Amino acid sequence: MKPVNIGILGLGTVGKGAVDVLQNNAAEISRRLGRDVNVFMVSTRNAEKGCRICPPQTLITEDPFEVVQHPEVDIVVELFGGTDIAKKLVLTAIEHGKHVVTANKKLLAEYGNEIFALAEQKNVMVQFEAAVAGGIPIIKALREGLAANNIQSIAGIINGTSNFILTEMREKGSAFADVLKQAQALGYAEADPTFDIEGHDAGHKITIMSALAFGTPVNFDACYLEGISKLDSRDIKYAEELGYRIKLLGITRKSAKGIELRVHPTLIPESRLIANVNGVMNAVRVDADMVGETLYYGAGAGALPTASAVVADIIDISRLITADTGNRVPHLAFQPSQVKPQNMLPMDEISSSYYLRVEADDKPGVLGQIANLLAKEGVSIEALIQKGVIDKTIAEIVILTHSTVEKHIKAAIAAIEALESVARPVVMIRMESMHGRNG
Amino acid sequence: MKPVNIGILGLGTVGKGAVDVLQNNAAEISRRLGRDVNVFMVSTRNAEKGCRICPPQTLITEDPFEVVQHPEVDIVVELFGGTDIAKKLVLTAIEHGKHVVTANKKLLAEYGNEIFALAEQKNVMVQFEAAVAGGIPIIKALREGLAANNIQSIAGIINGTSNFILTEMREKGSAFADVLKQAQALGYAEADPTFDIEGHDAGHKITIMSALAFGTPVNFDACYLEGISKLDSRDIKYAEELGYRIKLLGITRKSAKGIELRVHPTLIPESRLIANVNGVMNAVRVDADMVGETLYYGAGAGALPTASAVVADIIDISRLITADTGNRVPHLAFQPSQVKPQNMLPMDEISSSYYLRVEADDKPGVLGQIANLLAKEGVSIEALIQKGVIDKTIAEIVILTHSTVEKHIKAAIAAIEALESVARPVVMIRMESMHGRNG
């Protein structure tokens, strides 16, 4: 069969990684695919670098729009980044009948509906395995491997930077700011780390997975984002004493009331497999009605792991180019006519258990007052522990609640903070039990 | 699009599960696939049961050969079991141009080459996600998700019965025979448990994964099998004291010397994720050159998890029925012309670290003798610990070795057993470090 021609936009870390994978494993890829993958054209701001990295026959250009319109290009690989020019490039490529592979989670979480709609219209495929959890084939699992299931919930450690920071904070008891500096020195965190540590990156990824799981349009605006920058290492320590790890999770869940979509630090029982995913590694846990709990673990970032997913998408598209379009795997897992908006639950309506830390005057009666305020809102207490006294007069009280609706815990917290004996804001971290059928 | 007609052979646990999944999730499956899956015909020895379980329009027959030859059946789902009649049924189905879905690992590990060859000739697909690790989409990950990689090794906990027994032995310190009885009472082990506990079942599964990973024919005859029935709970305890868990692993690995293919109890450092997979759950760890380490976890057995994989295969085939055959995912991951036998390493040539337990007379000089015999065979010692004295005169010595070639450890063990002061056979259990790039 004739080689499939790809055009790559951008030769940054992942772009160079994709070229490396295609060259290093050319033989193995052809043995599987039955045809060669040819790096036909590449756009880069640095043509000299392009010539150094790419095979000799590759056309190098500084104009990415030349790539997306070139008649010989079968598949455009968008590794340009951002959402402004990248969006124009992807839409232009689709207009010109090109299939698209992208690792751009932000682009898809924010403009995916528009992109997929045009792709349906033009009968081309847009594949995005690399956009979520790097080299882990989680998009394939959600769209194909679990296709017989009603998916019920997804919870993922899907930001390596945050997971590295939380792992270090737990293992060394260090403060957030110190570990962040270390992560920046190691190249695990950007100079401006906001995108990673405030949950935006995880939010983009869980938004995409939520759409695939439940057959809804992508809806990043509905995603609640809470990062790890305000996390106190004391709470990591107290959680550990109670048998929990704190992880930044992206969570989406379907219930009778609607769909939950949220990113926040979360207590998980330490016996759960996902609680033991450390360092920069990623893992996604899926709960589905027939198969039960499955978990997918691997490198969530890095040039070669991400390129592994990009090239898997290239191989998939090469196989399906000649398939009749109605029989391809749909972009959002469900047939376009079946992708329907569903009620997105506001955070006040989600159900969760909670970890609370209250600093209160060390006086008789305060514990009782706090317990009463929780009871008044219908919040039942699993554990209430006085951790000790700080500054001689302030008692630290840690509370674990049973499951309740978030608006009730918020009302209780407001009431606790209004107590004369409570001077500082109450720390609140959500909990997930993650219990599978078989423990 | 017109519904796809399936014919199911056998209404045992998984057969009933498949019918249940197709009925319970019919709407969700059609939303994804864009057409209905129709349970057109079912063969069962108990027609009355068939009528009770299946949708009203399903044709029920007691003759499975009627199903595989029926002109209206598009896909045959072989859940008959065994290798005698099942093989005839699958080959007849293929002869009649039917696509086949099977959960029959024994059939594929022993007769896969013949079956896949006929399928290529007849241009039909044989899918077998349910044959390995139940509901975990590991076949899809190996054939498609990791297609950009040179796969280097696979290690899997792929027999739930054995993993349940090992988990109970560790947690409760019970003897193998007692836990086996308990597993039988719970329905986790068969009345004749040989197939599970002696490694045959895991051997079939790792044989299939090995072929997919390395592009070789299936070769169950080359698989080394060692089960858990001789495992002493003392060794589980000593391993734990040294920071290890013992798991029954299926292992396959490619090196310059050839391909390793083996099933045996294995020490794994307790910090590895796979060491923490407990009870009847399964997990498969894949090491590949570009993506690094990935791990896939979930239920490896059970009616609904297995049916989840069967139905995912039905959906895949329904999508690809109209694809030109050269562009389908190849049965053994690589194009048929590229599936080539490779040198299979005999066990004597594999490399591993080893746990040894020696019972020797509690006399001066014995430790030194043992250490010398190991050194003479070039085996270097990581740890050598005298655990204590049993029966007043016999010392128990536990040794961990660095990596060595198996024939050398066997020679050293033979020499140790020839010592006058050593009365009983040396216990030898292999070790795997399972270190990923990121720990």
PDB file of N, CA and C in Angstrom, chain A residues 4-9 35 67-68 70 73-78 89-90 92-102 115 119-120 122-127 313-314 316-325 328 331:
ATOM      1  N   VAL A   4       1.409   6.654   3.883  1.00  0.00           N
ATOM      2  CA  VAL A   4       0.512   7.737   4.288  1.00  0.00           C
ATOM      3  C   VAL A   4       1.400   8.957   4.574  1.00  0.00           C
ATOM      4  N   ASN A   5       0.996  10.106   4.032  1.00  0.00           N
ATOM      5  CA  ASN A   5       1.805  11.322   4.179  1.00  0.00           C
ATOM      6  C   ASN A   5       1.304  12.173   5.338  1.00  0.00           C
ATOM      7  N   ILE A   6       2.204  12.470   6.259  1.00  0.00           N
ATOM      8  CA  ILE A   6       1.773  13.335   7.349  1.00  0.00           C
ATOM      9  C   ILE A   6       2.487  14.678   7.276  1.00  0.00           C
ATOM     10  N   GLY A   7       1.773  15.699   7.766  1.00  0.00           N
ATOM     11  CA  GLY A   7       2.334  17.038   7.888  1.00  0.00           C
ATOM     12  C   GLY A   7       2.290  17.451   9.340  1.00  0.00           C
ATOM     13  N   ILE A   8       3.443  17.802   9.883  1.00  0.00           N
ATOM     14  CA  ILE A   8       3.510  18.124  11.315  1.00  0.00           C
ATOM     15  C   ILE A   8       3.611  19.636  11.498  1.00  0.00           C
ATOM     16  N   LEU A   9       2.760  20.183  12.360  1.00  0.00           N
ATOM     17  CA  LEU A   9       2.804  21.612  12.685  1.00  0.00           C
ATOM     18  C   LEU A   9       3.530  21.797  14.001  1.00  0.00           C
ATOM     19  N   ARG A  35       1.879  -0.433   5.858  1.00  0.00           N
ATOM     20  CA  ARG A  35       2.312   0.628   4.940  1.00  0.00           C
ATOM     21  C   ARG A  35       3.246   1.559   5.715  1.00  0.00           C
ATOM     22  N   VAL A  67       1.251  23.782   5.139  1.00  0.00           N
ATOM     23  CA  VAL A  67       1.111  22.342   5.430  1.00  0.00           C
ATOM     24  C   VAL A  67      -0.347  21.906   5.353  1.00  0.00           C
ATOM     25  N   VAL A  68      -1.228  22.681   6.005  1.00  0.00           N
ATOM     26  CA  VAL A  68      -2.628  22.233   6.125  1.00  0.00           C
ATOM     27  C   VAL A  68      -3.366  22.312   4.797  1.00  0.00           C
ATOM     28  N   HIS A  70      -1.602  21.589   1.767  1.00  0.00           N
ATOM     29  CA  HIS A  70      -0.827  20.899   0.734  1.00  0.00           C
ATOM     30  C   HIS A  70      -1.582  19.663   0.233  1.00  0.00           C
ATOM     31  N   VAL A  73      -0.639  16.069   1.552  1.00  0.00           N
ATOM     32  CA  VAL A  73      -0.703  15.715   2.976  1.00  0.00           C
ATOM     33  C   VAL A  73      -2.019  14.992   3.274  1.00  0.00           C
ATOM     34  N   ASP A  74      -1.929  13.778   3.869  1.00  0.00           N
ATOM     35  CA  ASP A  74      -3.136  13.036   4.244  1.00  0.00           C
ATOM     36  C   ASP A  74      -3.587  13.389   5.664  1.00  0.00           C
ATOM     37  N   ILE A  75      -2.620  13.482   6.573  1.00  0.00           N
ATOM     38  CA  ILE A  75      -2.940  13.692   7.997  1.00  0.00           C
ATOM     39  C   ILE A  75      -2.118  14.870   8.525  1.00  0.00           C
ATOM     40  N   VAL A  76      -2.802  15.832   9.144  1.00  0.00           N
ATOM     41  CA  VAL A  76      -2.113  16.958   9.767  1.00  0.00           C
ATOM     42  C   VAL A  76      -1.947  16.661  11.255  1.00  0.00           C
ATOM     43  N   VAL A  77      -0.723  16.802  11.769  1.00  0.00           N
ATOM     44  CA  VAL A  77      -0.451  16.572  13.186  1.00  0.00           C
ATOM     45  C   VAL A  77      -0.221  17.934  13.837  1.00  0.00           C
ATOM     46  N   GLU A  78      -1.223  18.391  14.591  1.00  0.00           N
ATOM     47  CA  GLU A  78      -1.165  19.737  15.171  1.00  0.00           C
ATOM     48  C   GLU A  78      -0.469  19.696  16.520  1.00  0.00           C
ATOM     49  N   LEU A  89      -5.625  26.751  12.191  1.00  0.00           N
ATOM     50  CA  LEU A  89      -4.903  25.721  11.431  1.00  0.00           C
ATOM     51  C   LEU A  89      -5.727  24.436  11.334  1.00  0.00           C
ATOM     52  N   VAL A  90      -6.293  24.027  12.469  1.00  0.00           N
ATOM     53  CA  VAL A  90      -7.070  22.774  12.483  1.00  0.00           C
ATOM     54  C   VAL A  90      -8.308  22.911  11.600  1.00  0.00           C
ATOM     55  N   THR A  92      -8.753  24.952   9.092  1.00  0.00           N
ATOM     56  CA  THR A  92      -8.329  25.018   7.686  1.00  0.00           C
ATOM     57  C   THR A  92      -7.967  23.627   7.160  1.00  0.00           C
ATOM     58  N   ALA A  93      -7.256  22.865   7.983  1.00  0.00           N
ATOM     59  CA  ALA A  93      -6.890  21.498   7.584  1.00  0.00           C
ATOM     60  C   ALA A  93      -8.148  20.678   7.281  1.00  0.00           C
ATOM     61  N   ILE A  94      -9.132  20.772   8.168  1.00  0.00           N
ATOM     62  CA  ILE A  94     -10.370  20.010   7.981  1.00  0.00           C
ATOM     63  C   ILE A  94     -11.083  20.478   6.712  1.00  0.00           C
ATOM     64  N   GLU A  95     -11.139  21.802   6.522  1.00  0.00           N
ATOM     65  CA  GLU A  95     -11.752  22.358   5.302  1.00  0.00           C
ATOM     66  C   GLU A  95     -11.118  21.761   4.052  1.00  0.00           C
ATOM     67  N   HIS A  96      -9.809  21.496   4.152  1.00  0.00           N
ATOM     68  CA  HIS A  96      -9.095  20.938   3.001  1.00  0.00           C
ATOM     69  C   HIS A  96      -9.129  19.412   2.981  1.00  0.00           C
ATOM     70  N   GLY A  97      -9.986  18.810   3.830  1.00  0.00           N
ATOM     71  CA  GLY A  97     -10.184  17.360   3.778  1.00  0.00           C
ATOM     72  C   GLY A  97      -9.087  16.562   4.445  1.00  0.00           C
ATOM     73  N   LYS A  98      -8.282  17.245   5.277  1.00  0.00           N
ATOM     74  CA  LYS A  98      -7.227  16.506   5.980  1.00  0.00           C
ATOM     75  C   LYS A  98      -7.774  15.897   7.266  1.00  0.00           C
ATOM     76  N   HIS A  99      -7.293  14.712   7.603  1.00  0.00           N
ATOM     77  CA  HIS A  99      -7.501  14.174   8.947  1.00  0.00           C
ATOM     78  C   HIS A  99      -6.535  14.876   9.894  1.00  0.00           C
ATOM     79  N   VAL A 100      -6.911  14.954  11.173  1.00  0.00           N
ATOM     80  CA  VAL A 100      -6.102  15.720  12.128  1.00  0.00           C
ATOM     81  C   VAL A 100      -5.794  14.879  13.355  1.00  0.00           C
ATOM     82  N   VAL A 101      -4.541  14.949  13.800  1.00  0.00           N
ATOM     83  CA  VAL A 101      -4.146  14.399  15.094  1.00  0.00           C
ATOM     84  C   VAL A 101      -3.665  15.572  15.935  1.00  0.00           C
ATOM     85  N   THR A 102      -4.146  15.677  17.158  1.00  0.00           N
ATOM     86  CA  THR A 102      -3.703  16.786  17.999  1.00  0.00           C
ATOM     87  C   THR A 102      -3.498  16.337  19.432  1.00  0.00           C
ATOM     88  N   ILE A 115     -14.958  22.119  16.245  1.00  0.00           N
ATOM     89  CA  ILE A 115     -14.003  21.344  15.435  1.00  0.00           C
ATOM     90  C   ILE A 115     -14.617  20.011  15.004  1.00  0.00           C
ATOM     91  N   ALA A 119     -15.572  18.540  11.266  1.00  0.00           N
ATOM     92  CA  ALA A 119     -14.976  17.267  10.838  1.00  0.00           C
ATOM     93  C   ALA A 119     -16.056  16.293  10.355  1.00  0.00           C
ATOM     94  N   GLU A 120     -17.186  16.247  11.060  1.00  0.00           N
ATOM     95  CA  GLU A 120     -18.288  15.381  10.620  1.00  0.00           C
ATOM     96  C   GLU A 120     -18.741  15.806   9.226  1.00  0.00           C
ATOM     97  N   LYS A 122     -17.115  17.337   6.952  1.00  0.00           N
ATOM     98  CA  LYS A 122     -16.111  17.103   5.898  1.00  0.00           C
ATOM     99  C   LYS A 122     -15.670  15.636   5.839  1.00  0.00           C
ATOM    100  N   ASN A 123     -16.290  14.778   6.680  1.00  0.00           N
ATOM    101  CA  ASN A 123     -15.959  13.344   6.664  1.00  0.00           C
ATOM    102  C   ASN A 123     -14.495  13.046   6.987  1.00  0.00           C
ATOM    103  N   VAL A 124     -13.916  13.814   7.883  1.00  0.00           N
ATOM    104  CA  VAL A 124     -12.541  13.510   8.297  1.00  0.00           C
ATOM    105  C   VAL A 124     -12.506  13.179   9.787  1.00  0.00           C
ATOM    106  N   MET A 125     -11.413  12.552  10.199  1.00  0.00           N
ATOM    107  CA  MET A 125     -11.240  12.158  11.598  1.00  0.00           C
ATOM    108  C   MET A 125     -10.342  13.147  12.330  1.00  0.00           C
ATOM    109  N   VAL A 126     -10.706  13.468  13.579  1.00  0.00           N
ATOM    110  CA  VAL A 126      -9.838  14.235  14.464  1.00  0.00           C
ATOM    111  C   VAL A 126      -9.535  13.328  15.651  1.00  0.00           C
ATOM    112  N   GLN A 127      -8.292  12.961  15.841  1.00  0.00           N
ATOM    113  CA  GLN A 127      -7.912  12.030  16.914  1.00  0.00           C
ATOM    114  C   GLN A 127      -7.069  12.772  17.953  1.00  0.00           C
ATOM    115  N   ASP A 313      -2.392   7.380  17.034  1.00  0.00           N
ATOM    116  CA  ASP A 313      -3.500   8.023  16.316  1.00  0.00           C
ATOM    117  C   ASP A 313      -3.251   8.048  14.806  1.00  0.00           C
ATOM    118  N   ILE A 314      -2.021   8.328  14.426  1.00  0.00           N
ATOM    119  CA  ILE A 314      -1.681   8.333  12.989  1.00  0.00           C
ATOM    120  C   ILE A 314      -1.950   6.938  12.395  1.00  0.00           C
ATOM    121  N   ASP A 316      -4.022   4.615  13.594  1.00  0.00           N
ATOM    122  CA  ASP A 316      -5.480   4.399  13.560  1.00  0.00           C
ATOM    123  C   ASP A 316      -6.108   5.055  12.332  1.00  0.00           C
ATOM    124  N   ILE A 317      -5.759   6.308  12.105  1.00  0.00           N
ATOM    125  CA  ILE A 317      -6.350   7.029  10.967  1.00  0.00           C
ATOM    126  C   ILE A 317      -5.936   6.378   9.655  1.00  0.00           C
ATOM    127  N   SER A 318      -4.670   5.975   9.561  1.00  0.00           N
ATOM    128  CA  SER A 318      -4.197   5.347   8.317  1.00  0.00           C
ATOM    129  C   SER A 318      -5.027   4.106   8.017  1.00  0.00           C
ATOM    130  N   ARG A 319      -5.414   3.378   9.067  1.00  0.00           N
ATOM    131  CA  ARG A 319      -6.228   2.175   8.870  1.00  0.00           C
ATOM    132  C   ARG A 319      -7.640   2.511   8.423  1.00  0.00           C
ATOM    133  N   LEU A 320      -8.157   3.647   8.914  1.00  0.00           N
ATOM    134  CA  LEU A 320      -9.582   3.940   8.727  1.00  0.00           C
ATOM    135  C   LEU A 320      -9.848   4.917   7.598  1.00  0.00           C
ATOM    136  N   ILE A 321      -8.787   5.382   6.926  1.00  0.00           N
ATOM    137  CA  ILE A 321      -8.979   6.353   5.849  1.00  0.00           C
ATOM    138  C   ILE A 321      -9.969   5.824   4.817  1.00  0.00           C
ATOM    139  N   THR A 322      -9.881   4.520   4.544  1.00  0.00           N
ATOM    140  CA  THR A 322     -10.736   3.964   3.499  1.00  0.00           C
ATOM    141  C   THR A 322     -12.051   3.389   4.039  1.00  0.00           C
ATOM    142  N   ALA A 323     -12.249   3.450   5.364  1.00  0.00           N
ATOM    143  CA  ALA A 323     -13.509   2.928   5.916  1.00  0.00           C
ATOM    144  C   ALA A 323     -14.643   3.888   5.580  1.00  0.00           C
ATOM    145  N   ASP A 324     -15.851   3.338   5.396  1.00  0.00           N
ATOM    146  CA  ASP A 324     -16.950   4.273   5.174  1.00  0.00           C
ATOM    147  C   ASP A 324     -17.165   5.059   6.451  1.00  0.00           C
ATOM    148  N   THR A 325     -17.462   6.347   6.296  1.00  0.00           N
ATOM    149  CA  THR A 325     -17.373   7.275   7.423  1.00  0.00           C
ATOM    150  C   THR A 325     -18.352   6.942   8.536  1.00  0.00           C
ATOM    151  N   ARG A 328     -16.778   4.679  11.282  1.00  0.00           N
ATOM    152  CA  ARG A 328     -15.610   5.044  12.092  1.00  0.00           C
ATOM    153  C   ARG A 328     -16.014   5.235  13.558  1.00  0.00           C
ATOM    154  N   HIS A 331     -16.064  10.798  17.089  1.00  0.00           N
ATOM    155  CA  HIS A 331     -15.130  11.664  17.831  1.00  0.00           C
ATOM    156  C   HIS A 331     -15.394  11.647  19.327  1.00  0.00           C
TER     157      HIS A 331
END
